Coordinates of C-alpha atoms in Angstrom, one line a residue:
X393 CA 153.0 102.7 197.6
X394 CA 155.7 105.1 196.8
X395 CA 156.8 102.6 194.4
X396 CA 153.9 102.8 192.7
X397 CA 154.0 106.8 193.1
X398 CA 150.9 106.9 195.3
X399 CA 150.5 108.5 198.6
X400 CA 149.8 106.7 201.8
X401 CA 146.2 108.2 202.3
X402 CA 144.1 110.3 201.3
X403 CA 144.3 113.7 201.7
X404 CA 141.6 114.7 204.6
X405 CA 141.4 118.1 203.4
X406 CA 139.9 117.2 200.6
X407 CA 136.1 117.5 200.3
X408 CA 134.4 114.5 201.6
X409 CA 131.0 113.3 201.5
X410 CA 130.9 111.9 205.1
X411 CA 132.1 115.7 206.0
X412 CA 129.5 117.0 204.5
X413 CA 126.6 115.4 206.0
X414 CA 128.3 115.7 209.3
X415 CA 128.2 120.0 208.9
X416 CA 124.6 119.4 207.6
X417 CA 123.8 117.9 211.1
X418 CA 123.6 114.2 210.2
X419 CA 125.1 111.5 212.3
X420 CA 128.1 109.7 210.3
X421 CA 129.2 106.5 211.0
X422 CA 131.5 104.1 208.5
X423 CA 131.7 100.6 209.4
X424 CA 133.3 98.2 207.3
X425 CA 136.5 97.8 204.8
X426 CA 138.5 101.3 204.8
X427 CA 141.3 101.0 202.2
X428 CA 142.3 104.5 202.3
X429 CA 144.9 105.0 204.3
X430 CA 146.8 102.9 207.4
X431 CA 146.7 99.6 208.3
X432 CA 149.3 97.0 206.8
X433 CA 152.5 98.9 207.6
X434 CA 151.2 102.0 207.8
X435 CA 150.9 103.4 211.3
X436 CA 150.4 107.2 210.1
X437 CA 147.4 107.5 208.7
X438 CA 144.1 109.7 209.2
X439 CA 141.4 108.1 211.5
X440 CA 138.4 107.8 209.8
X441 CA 137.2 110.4 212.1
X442 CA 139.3 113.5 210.2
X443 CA 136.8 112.9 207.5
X444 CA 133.8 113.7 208.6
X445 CA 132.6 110.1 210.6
X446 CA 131.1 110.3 214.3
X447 CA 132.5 106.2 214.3
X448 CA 133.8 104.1 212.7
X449 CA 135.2 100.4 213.0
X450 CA 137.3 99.5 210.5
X451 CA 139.1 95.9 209.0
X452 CA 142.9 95.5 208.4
X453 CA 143.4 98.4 206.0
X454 CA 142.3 101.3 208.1
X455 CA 143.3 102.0 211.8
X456 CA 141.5 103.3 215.1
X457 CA 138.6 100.6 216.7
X458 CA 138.9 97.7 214.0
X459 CA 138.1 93.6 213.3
X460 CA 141.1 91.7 212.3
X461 CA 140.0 88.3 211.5
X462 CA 143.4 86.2 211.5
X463 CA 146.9 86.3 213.6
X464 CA 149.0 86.3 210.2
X465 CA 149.9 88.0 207.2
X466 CA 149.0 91.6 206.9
X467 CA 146.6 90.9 209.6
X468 CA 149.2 90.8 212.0
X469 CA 151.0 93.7 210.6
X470 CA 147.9 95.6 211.3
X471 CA 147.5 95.0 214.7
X472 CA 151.3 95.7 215.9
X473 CA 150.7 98.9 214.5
X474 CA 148.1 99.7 217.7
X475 CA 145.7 102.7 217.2
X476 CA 142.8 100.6 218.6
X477 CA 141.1 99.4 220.3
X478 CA 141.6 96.2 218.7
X479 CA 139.8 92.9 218.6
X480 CA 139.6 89.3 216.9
X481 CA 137.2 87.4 215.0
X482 CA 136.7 84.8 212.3
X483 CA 135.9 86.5 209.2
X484 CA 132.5 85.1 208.9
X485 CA 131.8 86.9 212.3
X486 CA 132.9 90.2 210.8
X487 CA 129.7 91.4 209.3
X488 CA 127.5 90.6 211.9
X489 CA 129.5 92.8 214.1
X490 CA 129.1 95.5 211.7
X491 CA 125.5 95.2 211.1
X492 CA 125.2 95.0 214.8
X493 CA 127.4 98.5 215.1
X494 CA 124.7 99.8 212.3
X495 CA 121.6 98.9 214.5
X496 CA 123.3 100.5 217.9
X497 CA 124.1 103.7 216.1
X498 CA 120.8 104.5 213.9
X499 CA 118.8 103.4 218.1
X500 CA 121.7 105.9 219.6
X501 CA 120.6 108.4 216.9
X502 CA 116.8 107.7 215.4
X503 CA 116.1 111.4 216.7
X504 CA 118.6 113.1 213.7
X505 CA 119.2 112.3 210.4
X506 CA 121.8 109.7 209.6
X507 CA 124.3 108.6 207.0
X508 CA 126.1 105.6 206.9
X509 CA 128.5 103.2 205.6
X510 CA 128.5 99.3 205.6
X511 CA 131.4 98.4 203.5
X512 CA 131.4 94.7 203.6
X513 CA 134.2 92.0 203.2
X514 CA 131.7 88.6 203.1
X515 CA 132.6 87.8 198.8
X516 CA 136.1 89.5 199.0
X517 CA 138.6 86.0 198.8
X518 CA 139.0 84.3 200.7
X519 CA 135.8 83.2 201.1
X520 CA 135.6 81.8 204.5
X521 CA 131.9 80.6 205.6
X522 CA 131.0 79.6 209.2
X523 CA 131.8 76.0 209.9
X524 CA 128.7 73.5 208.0
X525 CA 127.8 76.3 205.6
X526 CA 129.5 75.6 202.9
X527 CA 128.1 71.6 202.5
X528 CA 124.6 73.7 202.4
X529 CA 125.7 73.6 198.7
X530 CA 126.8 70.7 197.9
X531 CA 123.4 70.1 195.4
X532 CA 123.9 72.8 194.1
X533 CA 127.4 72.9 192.6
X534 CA 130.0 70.3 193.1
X535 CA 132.8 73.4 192.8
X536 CA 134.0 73.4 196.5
X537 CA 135.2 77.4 195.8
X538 CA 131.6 78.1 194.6
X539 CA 130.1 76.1 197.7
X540 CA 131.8 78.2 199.9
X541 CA 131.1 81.4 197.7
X542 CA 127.4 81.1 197.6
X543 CA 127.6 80.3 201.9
X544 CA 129.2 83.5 202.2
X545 CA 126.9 85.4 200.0
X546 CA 123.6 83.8 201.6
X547 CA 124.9 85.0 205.2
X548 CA 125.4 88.7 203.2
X549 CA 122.1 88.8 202.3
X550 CA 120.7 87.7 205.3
X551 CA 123.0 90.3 207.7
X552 CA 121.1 93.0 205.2
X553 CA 118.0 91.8 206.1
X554 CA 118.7 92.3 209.9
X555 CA 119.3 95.8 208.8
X556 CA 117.1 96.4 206.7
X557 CA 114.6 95.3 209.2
X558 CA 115.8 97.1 211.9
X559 CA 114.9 100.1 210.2
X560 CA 111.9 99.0 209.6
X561 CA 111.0 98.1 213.6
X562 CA 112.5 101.7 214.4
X563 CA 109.8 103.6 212.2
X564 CA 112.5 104.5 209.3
X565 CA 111.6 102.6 206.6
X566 CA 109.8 105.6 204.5
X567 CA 112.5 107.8 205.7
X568 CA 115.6 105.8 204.7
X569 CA 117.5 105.1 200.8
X570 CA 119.7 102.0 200.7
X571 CA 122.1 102.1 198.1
X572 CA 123.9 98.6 197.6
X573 CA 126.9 98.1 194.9
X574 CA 130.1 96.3 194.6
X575 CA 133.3 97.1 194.1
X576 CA 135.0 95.3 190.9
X577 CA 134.5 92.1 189.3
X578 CA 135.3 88.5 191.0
X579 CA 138.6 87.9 191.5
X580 CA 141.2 85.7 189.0
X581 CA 143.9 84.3 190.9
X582 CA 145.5 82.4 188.3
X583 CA 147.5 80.3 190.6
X584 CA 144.7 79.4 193.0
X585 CA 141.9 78.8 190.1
X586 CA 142.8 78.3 186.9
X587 CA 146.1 76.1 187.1
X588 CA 143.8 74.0 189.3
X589 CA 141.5 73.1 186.5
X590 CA 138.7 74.6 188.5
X591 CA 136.2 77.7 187.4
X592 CA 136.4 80.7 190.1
X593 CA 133.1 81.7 191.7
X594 CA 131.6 84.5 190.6
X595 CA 129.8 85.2 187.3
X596 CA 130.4 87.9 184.9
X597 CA 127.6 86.8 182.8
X598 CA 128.0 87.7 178.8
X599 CA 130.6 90.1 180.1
X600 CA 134.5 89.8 179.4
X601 CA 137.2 90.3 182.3
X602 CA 137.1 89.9 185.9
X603 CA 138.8 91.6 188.6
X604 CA 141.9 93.6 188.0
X605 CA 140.4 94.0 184.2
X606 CA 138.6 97.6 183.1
X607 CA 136.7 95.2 180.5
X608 CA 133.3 95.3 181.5
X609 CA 133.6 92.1 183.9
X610 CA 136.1 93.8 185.7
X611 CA 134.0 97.1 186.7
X612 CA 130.0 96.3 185.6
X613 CA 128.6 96.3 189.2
X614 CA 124.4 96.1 189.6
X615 CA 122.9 99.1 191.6
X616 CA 120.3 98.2 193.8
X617 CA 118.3 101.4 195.5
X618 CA 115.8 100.9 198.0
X619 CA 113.5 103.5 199.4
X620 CA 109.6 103.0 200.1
X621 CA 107.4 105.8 198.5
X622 CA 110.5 107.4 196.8
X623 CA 112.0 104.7 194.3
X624 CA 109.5 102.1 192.8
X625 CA 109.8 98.4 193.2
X626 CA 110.6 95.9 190.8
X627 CA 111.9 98.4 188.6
X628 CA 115.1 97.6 186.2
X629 CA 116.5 100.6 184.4
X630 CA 119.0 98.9 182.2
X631 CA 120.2 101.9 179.4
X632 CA 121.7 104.5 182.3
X633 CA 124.9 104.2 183.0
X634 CA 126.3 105.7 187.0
X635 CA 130.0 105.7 188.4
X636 CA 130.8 105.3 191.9
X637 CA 132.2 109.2 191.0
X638 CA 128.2 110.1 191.1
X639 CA 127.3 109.0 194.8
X640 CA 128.6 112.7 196.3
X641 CA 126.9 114.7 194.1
X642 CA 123.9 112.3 194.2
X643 CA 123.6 112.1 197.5
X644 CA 123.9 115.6 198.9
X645 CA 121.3 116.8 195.9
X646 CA 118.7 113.8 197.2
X647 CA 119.1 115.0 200.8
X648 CA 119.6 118.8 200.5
X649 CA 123.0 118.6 202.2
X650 CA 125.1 122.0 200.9
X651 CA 127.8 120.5 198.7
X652 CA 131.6 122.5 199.4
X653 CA 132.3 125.2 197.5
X654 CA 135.6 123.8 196.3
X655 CA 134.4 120.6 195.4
X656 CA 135.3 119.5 191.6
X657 CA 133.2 116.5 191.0
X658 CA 134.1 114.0 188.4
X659 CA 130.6 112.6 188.1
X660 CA 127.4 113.7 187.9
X661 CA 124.1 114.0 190.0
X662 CA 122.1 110.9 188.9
X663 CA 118.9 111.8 191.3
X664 CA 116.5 111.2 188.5
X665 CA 117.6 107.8 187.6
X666 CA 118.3 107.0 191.6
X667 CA 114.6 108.1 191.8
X668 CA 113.7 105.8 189.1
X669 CA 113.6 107.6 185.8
X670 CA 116.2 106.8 183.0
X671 CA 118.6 109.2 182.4
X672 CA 120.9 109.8 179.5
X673 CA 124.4 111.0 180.8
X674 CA 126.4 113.6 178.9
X675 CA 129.7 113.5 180.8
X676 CA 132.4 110.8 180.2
X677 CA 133.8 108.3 182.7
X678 CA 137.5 107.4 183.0
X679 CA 139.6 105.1 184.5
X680 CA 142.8 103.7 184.9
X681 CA 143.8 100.0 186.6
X682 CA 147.4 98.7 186.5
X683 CA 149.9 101.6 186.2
X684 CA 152.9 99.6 186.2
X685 CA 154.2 95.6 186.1
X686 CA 153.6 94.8 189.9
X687 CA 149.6 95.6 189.6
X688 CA 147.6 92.3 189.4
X689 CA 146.1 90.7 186.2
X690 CA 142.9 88.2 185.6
X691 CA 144.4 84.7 185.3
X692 CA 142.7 84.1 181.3
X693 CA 144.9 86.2 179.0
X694 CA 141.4 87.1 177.4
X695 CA 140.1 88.9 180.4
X696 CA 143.8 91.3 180.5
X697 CA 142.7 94.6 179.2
X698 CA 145.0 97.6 178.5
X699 CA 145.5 99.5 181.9
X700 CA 143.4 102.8 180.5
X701 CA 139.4 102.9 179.5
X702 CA 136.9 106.0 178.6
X703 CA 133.2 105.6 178.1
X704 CA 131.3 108.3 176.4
X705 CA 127.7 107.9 175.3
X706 CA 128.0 104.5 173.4
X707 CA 131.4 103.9 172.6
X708 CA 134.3 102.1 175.1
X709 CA 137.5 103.1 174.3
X710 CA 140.5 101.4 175.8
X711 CA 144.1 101.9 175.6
X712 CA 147.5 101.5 177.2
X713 CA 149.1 104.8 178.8
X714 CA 152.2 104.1 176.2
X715 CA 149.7 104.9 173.4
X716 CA 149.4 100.9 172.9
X717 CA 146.5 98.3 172.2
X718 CA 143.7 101.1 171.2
X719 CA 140.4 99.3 171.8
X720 CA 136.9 100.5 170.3
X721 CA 133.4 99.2 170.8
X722 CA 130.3 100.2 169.9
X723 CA 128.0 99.3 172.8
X724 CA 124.9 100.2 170.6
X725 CA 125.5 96.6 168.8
X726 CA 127.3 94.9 171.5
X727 CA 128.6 95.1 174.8
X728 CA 130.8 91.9 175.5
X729 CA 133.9 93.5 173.8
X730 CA 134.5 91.0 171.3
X731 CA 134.9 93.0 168.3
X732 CA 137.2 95.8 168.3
X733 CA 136.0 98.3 165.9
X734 CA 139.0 100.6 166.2
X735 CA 139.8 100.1 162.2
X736 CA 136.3 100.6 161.2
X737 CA 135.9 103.9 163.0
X738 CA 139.5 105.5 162.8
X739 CA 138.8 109.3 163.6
X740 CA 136.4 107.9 166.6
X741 CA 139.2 105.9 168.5
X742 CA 142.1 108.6 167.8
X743 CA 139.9 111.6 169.6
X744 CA 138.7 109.3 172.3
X745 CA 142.5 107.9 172.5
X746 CA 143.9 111.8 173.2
X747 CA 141.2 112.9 175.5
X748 CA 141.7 109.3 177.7
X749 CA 145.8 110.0 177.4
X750 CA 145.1 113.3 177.9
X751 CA 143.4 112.6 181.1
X752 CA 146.2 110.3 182.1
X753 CA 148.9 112.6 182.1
X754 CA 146.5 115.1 184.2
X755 CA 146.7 112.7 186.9
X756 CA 148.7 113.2 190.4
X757 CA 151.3 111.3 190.9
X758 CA 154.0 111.3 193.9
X759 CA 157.3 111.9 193.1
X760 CA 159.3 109.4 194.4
X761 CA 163.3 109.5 195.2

């Protein structure tokens, strides 16, 4: 990390959404991946606790009560670290446990509101599928990668079900918004796909990049929102366009949960469109993936995108932090960033260029020795 000029953690004084439903009076739990602060070989870290959860039990990459689901590797680094309780279990065990934490804590607390987390590992690689799962598949694709990626996916969907159902028995249902997203794009080993001669799971669709890519492959998740009477069914709203950046602002306007004075949101509150009406967004999203050399790339050279990206209304604009490889596209004609129309639209790509280096430089970064 301090390589790389980034902190440890995060910073718990920060405002935090969990935080902020806890001093509303909800119940806060976070079960699941962590991935912001201790675990591997870092034994200092924040507990999940200090920001705002009642519970929490956590993978590798976080500490306090956690799952580790191998002996080796980082795995092991994690547990010697202590901060438990600790315990073992095959990875296709893990979210079972968690949905089975989720049930126990919304019976332990169906009298107040809750707000929870279920940050799942199931189509993170490796995919690892209960023993006999992955033959299920065997009709359907002769890619052993994608049998075992469509086995771990089915038991997904299925633990959701046993959740979503659980809500259902305990009277909830009309009561309760599930929100489910992803993370980033499948991943692009090139070592452990492509020099094999064998397509990764995981479709991008018409979309270029995968993982470790801000083309659209690399961070286009679907946004699935579920809540009887509130959002309608079956609807597809396929012209607004959310950032993970919205869900604090979102969420606490939904609920009516008092948002902290100090907070400076990057995004935007999206209720309407959460509620099901399209919404037109006036405010730009940034990011930046792969600030030096040691930061992964997709296997394809074609999926490799420059390490900086700005969206604005309908233009993409994407560009190194050096000032090199300015990208442009028009998503009004086409979205699968084939054409760069940089050279066509000159003044377009140099203003969005400054404001996304602009941005960049406005970053925090640890100063290292």
């Amino acid at each position: 990390n301090r390589e790389r000029g980034m902190r440890d953690f995060l910073d718990p004084m920060v405002p935090c959404i969990a935080r902020a439903f806890q001093e509303a009076g909800y119940a806060t739990a976070h079960y699941g991946k962590w991935h912001m602060g201790g675990g591997r070989d870092v034994d200092d870290a924040p507990l999940p606790q200090a920001y705002g959860f009642h519970d929490s039990l956590v993978s590798f990459e976080g500490l306090g009560p956690r799952v580790i689901f191998s002996r080796a590797g980082l795995r092991s680094q994690s547990a010697k670290l202590g901060h438990g309780p600790i315990q073992f279990a095959a990875k296709h065990r893990l979210t079972r446990l968690y949905v089975d934490k989720c049930i126990s804590f919304l019976k332990k607390n169906k009298d107040k509101p809750v707000y929870l987390h279920l940050w799942l590992n199931d189509v993170h690689d490796g995919h690892n599928p209960a023993p006999g799962e992955a033959e299920k598949f065997v009709k359907v694709t002769d890619n052993p990668l994608e049998q075992k990626f469509f086995a771990v996916l089915v038991e997904m969907d299925r633990q959701i079900g046993r959740l979503v159902e659980a809500v259902k028995k305990e009277g909830l249902e009309e009561k309760t918004m599930f929100v489910v997203t992803g993370d980033n794009g499948p991943t692009a080993w090139k070592r452990q796909y492509y020099d094999k001669g064998i397509e990764p799971p995981g479709d991008t669709g018409p979309y270029r990049g995968r993982k470790w890519s801000l083309y659209e492959g690399g961070i286009r998740q679907p946004l699935i929102v579920r809540w009887p009477g509130q959002v309608p069914a079956g609807r597809v709203d396929e012209d607004t366009v959310l950032a993970a950046v919205d869900f604090f602002p979102t969420f606490t306007s939904i609920a009516g949960v008092k948002v902290p004075a100090e907070a400076a949101f990057d995004g935007i509150d999206a209720r309407e469109a959460y509620l099901g009406k399209p919404l037109e967004r006036k405010k730009a999203i940034f990011w930046e993936y792969g600030r030096d050399s040691s930061y992964l790339k997709p296997g394809l050279e074609k999926d490799r995108s420059p390490n900086l990206a700005l969206r604005d209304g309908k233009w993409k604009c994407l560009i190194n932090a050096d000032g090199t490889d300015l990208q442009l596209y028009d998503f009004s004609e086409s979205q699968d960033e084939g054409k760069n129309v940089a050279p066509q639209h000159h003044e377009v790509a140099q203003e969005m260029a400054k404001r996304l280096l602009a941005w960049r430089k406005s970053l925090p970064v640890l100063e290292t020795e």
